[in-house]
Short mmCIF file of N, CA, C and O in Angstrom, two decimals:
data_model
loop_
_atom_site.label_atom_id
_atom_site.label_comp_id
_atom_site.label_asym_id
_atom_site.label_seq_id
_atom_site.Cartn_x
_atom_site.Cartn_y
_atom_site.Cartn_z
N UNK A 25 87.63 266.10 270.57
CA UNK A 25 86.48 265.80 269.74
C UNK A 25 86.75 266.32 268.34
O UNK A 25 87.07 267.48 268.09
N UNK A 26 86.58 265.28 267.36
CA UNK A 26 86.42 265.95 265.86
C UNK A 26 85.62 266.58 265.19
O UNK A 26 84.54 266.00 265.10
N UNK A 27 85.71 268.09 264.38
CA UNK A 27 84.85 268.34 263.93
C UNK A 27 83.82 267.41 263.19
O UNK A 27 83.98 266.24 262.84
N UNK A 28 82.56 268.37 263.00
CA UNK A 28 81.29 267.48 262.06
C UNK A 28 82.18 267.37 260.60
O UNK A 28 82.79 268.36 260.20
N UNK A 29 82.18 266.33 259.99
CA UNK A 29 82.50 265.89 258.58
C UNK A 29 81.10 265.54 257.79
O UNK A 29 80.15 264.96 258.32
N UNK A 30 81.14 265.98 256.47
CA UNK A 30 80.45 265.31 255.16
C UNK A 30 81.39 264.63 254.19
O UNK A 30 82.53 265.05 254.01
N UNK A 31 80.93 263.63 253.61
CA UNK A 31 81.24 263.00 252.78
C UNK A 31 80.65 263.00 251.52
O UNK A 31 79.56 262.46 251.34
N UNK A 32 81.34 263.61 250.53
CA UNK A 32 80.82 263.85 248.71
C UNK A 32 81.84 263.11 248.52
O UNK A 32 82.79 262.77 249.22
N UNK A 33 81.24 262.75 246.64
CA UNK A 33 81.90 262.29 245.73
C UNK A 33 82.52 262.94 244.81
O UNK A 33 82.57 262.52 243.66
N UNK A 34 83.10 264.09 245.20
CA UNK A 34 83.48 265.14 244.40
C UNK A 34 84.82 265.86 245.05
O UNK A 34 84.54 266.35 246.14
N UNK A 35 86.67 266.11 244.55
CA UNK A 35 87.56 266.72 244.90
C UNK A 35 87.72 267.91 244.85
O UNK A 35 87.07 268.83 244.36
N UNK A 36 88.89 267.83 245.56
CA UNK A 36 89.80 269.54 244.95
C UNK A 36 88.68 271.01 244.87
O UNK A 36 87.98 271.29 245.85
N UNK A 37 88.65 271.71 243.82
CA UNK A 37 88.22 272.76 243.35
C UNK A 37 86.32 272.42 243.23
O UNK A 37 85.42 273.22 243.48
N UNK A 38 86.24 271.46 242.94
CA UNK A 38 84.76 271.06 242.56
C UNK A 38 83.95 271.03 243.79
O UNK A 38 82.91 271.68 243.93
N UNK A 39 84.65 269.94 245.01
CA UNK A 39 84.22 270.01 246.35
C UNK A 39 84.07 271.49 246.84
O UNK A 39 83.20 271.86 247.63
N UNK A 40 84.75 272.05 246.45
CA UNK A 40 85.31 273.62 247.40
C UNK A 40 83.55 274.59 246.56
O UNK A 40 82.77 275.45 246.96
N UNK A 41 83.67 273.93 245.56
CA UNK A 41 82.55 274.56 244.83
C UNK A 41 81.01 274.28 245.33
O UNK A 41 80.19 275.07 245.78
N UNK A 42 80.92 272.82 245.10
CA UNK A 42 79.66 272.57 245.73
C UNK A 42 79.54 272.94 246.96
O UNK A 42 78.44 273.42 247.25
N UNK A 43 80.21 272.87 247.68
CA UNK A 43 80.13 273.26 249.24
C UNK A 43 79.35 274.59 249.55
O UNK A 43 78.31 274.72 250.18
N UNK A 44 80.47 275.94 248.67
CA UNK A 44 79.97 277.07 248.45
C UNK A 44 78.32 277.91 248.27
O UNK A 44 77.70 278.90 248.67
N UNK A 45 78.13 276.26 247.02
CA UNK A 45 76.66 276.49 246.35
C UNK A 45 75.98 275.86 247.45
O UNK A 45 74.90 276.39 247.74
N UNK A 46 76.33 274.85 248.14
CA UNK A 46 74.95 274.27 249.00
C UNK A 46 74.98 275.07 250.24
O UNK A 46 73.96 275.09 250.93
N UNK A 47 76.01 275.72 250.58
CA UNK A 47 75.83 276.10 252.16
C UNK A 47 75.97 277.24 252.77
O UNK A 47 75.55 277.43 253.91
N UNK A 48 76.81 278.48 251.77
CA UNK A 48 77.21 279.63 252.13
C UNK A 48 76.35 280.50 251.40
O UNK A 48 75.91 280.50 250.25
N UNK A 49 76.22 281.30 252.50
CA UNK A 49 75.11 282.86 252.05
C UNK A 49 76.08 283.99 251.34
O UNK A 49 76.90 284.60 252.03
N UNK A 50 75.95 284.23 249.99
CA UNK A 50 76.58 284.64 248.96
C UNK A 50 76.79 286.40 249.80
O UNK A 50 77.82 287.08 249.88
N UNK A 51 75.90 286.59 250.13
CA UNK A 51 76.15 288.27 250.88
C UNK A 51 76.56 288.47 251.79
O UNK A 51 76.45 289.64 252.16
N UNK A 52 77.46 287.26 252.92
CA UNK A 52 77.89 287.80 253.56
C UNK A 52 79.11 286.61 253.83
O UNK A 52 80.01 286.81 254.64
N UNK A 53 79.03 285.56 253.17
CA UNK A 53 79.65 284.45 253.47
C UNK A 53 79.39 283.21 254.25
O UNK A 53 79.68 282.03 254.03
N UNK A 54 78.78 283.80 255.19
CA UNK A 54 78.89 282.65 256.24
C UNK A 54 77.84 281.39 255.92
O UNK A 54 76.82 281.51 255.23
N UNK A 55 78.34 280.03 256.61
CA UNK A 55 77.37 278.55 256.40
C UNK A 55 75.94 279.10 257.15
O UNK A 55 76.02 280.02 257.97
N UNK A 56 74.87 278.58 256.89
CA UNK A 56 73.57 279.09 257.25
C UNK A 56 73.27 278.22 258.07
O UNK A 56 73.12 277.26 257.32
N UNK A 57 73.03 277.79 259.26
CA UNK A 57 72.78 276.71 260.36
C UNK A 57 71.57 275.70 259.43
O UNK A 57 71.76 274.57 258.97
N UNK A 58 70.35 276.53 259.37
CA UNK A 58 69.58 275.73 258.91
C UNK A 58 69.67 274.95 257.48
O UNK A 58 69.07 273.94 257.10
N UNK A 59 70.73 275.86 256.73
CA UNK A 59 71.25 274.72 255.22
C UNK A 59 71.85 273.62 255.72
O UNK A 59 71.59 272.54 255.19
N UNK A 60 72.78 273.68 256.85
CA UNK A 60 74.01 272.86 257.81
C UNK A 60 72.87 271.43 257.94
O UNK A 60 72.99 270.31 257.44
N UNK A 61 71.57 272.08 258.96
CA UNK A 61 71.37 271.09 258.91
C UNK A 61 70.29 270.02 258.37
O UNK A 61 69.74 269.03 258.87
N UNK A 62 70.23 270.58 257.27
CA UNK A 62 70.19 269.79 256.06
C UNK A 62 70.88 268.02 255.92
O UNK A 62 70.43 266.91 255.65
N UNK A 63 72.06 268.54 256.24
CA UNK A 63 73.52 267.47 256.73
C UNK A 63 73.06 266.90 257.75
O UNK A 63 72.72 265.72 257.85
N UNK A 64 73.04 267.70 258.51
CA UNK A 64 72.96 267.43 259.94
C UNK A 64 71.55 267.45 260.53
O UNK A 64 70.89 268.49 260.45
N UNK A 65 71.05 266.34 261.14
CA UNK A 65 69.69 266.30 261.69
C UNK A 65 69.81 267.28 262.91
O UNK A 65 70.89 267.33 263.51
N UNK A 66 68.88 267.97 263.25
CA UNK A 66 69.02 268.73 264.86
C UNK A 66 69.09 267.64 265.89
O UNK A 66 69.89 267.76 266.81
N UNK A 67 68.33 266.58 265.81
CA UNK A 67 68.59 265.47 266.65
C UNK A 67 70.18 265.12 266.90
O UNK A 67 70.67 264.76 267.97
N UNK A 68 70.95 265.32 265.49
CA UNK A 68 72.35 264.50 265.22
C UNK A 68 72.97 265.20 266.92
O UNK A 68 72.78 266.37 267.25
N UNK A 69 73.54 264.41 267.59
CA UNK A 69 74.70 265.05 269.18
C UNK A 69 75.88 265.22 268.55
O UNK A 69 76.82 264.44 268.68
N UNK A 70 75.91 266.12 267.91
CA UNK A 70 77.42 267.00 267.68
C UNK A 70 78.37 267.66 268.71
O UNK A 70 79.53 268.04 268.62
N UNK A 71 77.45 267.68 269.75
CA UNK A 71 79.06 267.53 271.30
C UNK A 71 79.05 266.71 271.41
O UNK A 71 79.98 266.64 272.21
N UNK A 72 78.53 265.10 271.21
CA UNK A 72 79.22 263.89 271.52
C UNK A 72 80.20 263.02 271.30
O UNK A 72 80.26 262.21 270.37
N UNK A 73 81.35 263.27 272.58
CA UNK A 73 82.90 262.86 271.57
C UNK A 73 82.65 261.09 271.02
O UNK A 73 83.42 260.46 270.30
N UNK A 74 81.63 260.69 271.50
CA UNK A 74 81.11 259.36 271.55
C UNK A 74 80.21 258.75 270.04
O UNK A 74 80.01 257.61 269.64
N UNK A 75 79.84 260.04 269.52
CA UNK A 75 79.26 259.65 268.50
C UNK A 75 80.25 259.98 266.97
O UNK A 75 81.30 260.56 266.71
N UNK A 76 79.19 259.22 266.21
CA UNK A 76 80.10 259.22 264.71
C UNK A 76 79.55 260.91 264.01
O UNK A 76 78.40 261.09 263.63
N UNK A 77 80.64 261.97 263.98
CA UNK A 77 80.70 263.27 263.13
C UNK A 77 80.26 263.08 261.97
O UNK A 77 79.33 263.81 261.65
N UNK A 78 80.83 261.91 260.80
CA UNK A 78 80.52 262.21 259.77
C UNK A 78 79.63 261.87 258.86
O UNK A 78 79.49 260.65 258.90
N UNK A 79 79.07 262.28 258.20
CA UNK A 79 77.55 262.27 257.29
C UNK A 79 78.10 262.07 255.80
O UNK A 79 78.93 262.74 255.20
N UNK A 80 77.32 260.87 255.36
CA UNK A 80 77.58 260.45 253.71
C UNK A 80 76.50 261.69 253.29
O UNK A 80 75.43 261.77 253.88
N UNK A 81 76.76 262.37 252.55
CA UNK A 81 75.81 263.10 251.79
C UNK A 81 76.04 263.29 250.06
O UNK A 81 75.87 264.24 249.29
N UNK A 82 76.37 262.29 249.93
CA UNK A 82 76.92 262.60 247.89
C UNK A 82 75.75 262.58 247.33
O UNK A 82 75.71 263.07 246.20
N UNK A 83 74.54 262.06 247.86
CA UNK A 83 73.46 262.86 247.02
C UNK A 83 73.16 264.13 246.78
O UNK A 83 72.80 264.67 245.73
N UNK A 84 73.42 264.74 248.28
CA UNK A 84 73.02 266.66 247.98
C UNK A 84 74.30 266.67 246.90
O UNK A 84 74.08 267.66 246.20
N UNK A 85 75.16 266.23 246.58
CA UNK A 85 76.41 266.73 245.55
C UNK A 85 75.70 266.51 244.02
O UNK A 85 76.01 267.18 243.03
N UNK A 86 75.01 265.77 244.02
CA UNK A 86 74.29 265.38 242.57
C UNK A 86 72.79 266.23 242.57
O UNK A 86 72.25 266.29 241.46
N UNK A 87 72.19 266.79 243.52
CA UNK A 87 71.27 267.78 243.12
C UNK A 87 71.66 268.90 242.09
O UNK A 87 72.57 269.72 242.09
N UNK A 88 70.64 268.65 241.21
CA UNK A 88 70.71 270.07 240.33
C UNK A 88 70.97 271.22 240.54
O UNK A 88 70.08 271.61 241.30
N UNK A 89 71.85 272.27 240.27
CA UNK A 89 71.68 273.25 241.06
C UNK A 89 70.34 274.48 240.86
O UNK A 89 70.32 275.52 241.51
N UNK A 90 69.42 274.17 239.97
CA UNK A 90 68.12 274.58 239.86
C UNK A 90 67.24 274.33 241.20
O UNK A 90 66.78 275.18 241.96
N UNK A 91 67.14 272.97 241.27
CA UNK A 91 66.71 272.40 242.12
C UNK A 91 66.79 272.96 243.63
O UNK A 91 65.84 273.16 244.39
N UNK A 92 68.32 273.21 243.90
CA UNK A 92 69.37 272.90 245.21
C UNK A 92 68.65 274.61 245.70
O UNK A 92 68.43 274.86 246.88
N UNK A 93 68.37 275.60 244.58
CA UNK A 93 67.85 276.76 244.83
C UNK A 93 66.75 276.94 245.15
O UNK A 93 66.58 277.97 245.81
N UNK A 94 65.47 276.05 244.86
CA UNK A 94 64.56 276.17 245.39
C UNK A 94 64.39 275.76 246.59
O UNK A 94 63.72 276.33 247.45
N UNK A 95 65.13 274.54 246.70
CA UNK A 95 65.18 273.79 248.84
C UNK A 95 66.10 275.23 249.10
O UNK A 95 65.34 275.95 249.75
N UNK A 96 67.18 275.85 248.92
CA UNK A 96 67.62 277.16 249.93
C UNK A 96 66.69 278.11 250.10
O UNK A 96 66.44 278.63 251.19
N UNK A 97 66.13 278.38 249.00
CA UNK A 97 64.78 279.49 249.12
C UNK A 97 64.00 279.62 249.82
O UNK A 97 63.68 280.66 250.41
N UNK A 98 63.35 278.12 249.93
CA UNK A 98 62.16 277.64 250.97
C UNK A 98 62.74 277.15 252.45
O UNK A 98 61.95 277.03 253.39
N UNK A 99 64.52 276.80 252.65
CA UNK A 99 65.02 276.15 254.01
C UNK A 99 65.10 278.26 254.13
O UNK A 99 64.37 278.58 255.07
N UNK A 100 65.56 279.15 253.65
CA UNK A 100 65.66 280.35 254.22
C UNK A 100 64.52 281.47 254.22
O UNK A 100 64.57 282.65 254.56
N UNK A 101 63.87 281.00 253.92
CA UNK A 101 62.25 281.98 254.19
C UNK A 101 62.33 282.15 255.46
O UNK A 101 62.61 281.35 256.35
N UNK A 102 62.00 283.49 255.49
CA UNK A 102 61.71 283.68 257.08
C UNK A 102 60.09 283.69 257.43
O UNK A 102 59.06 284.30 257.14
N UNK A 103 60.51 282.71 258.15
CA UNK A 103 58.43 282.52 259.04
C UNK A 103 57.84 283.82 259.68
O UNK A 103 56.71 283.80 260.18
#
């Protein structure tokens, strides 16, 4: 089975960048499940070797990053 894939419109160093800004928690590193699935619907079957892994997402790549901070703020509030 292949890992989950996204698809941006963005290479190299820039991809490696946005990625950083949309998904990793700056204090400790790691991807945040609930930014993930953002990408990824909870519905999406990500053990299914049967289904399609990868997600067009080049819009989250064109969010502002003003913007991109207030959806992390409010996707990481704790209830």
């Amino acid at each position: 089975m292949a890992p989950p894939s996204l698809l941006l419109d963005v290479e190299g160093e820039e991809l490696a960048t946005k990625l950083v800004q949309r998904f990793v928690i700056e204090r400790n590193g790691s991807v945040r499940e609930r930014l993930w699935r953002l990408a990824y619907s909870p519905d999406d079957p990500l053990d299914d070797a049967e289904a399609p892994v990868e997600r067009d997402v080049c819009g989250l790549g064109h969010i502002p990053e003003t913007i991109w901070q207030l959806v992390r703020d409010n996707v990481l509030r704790c209830l």
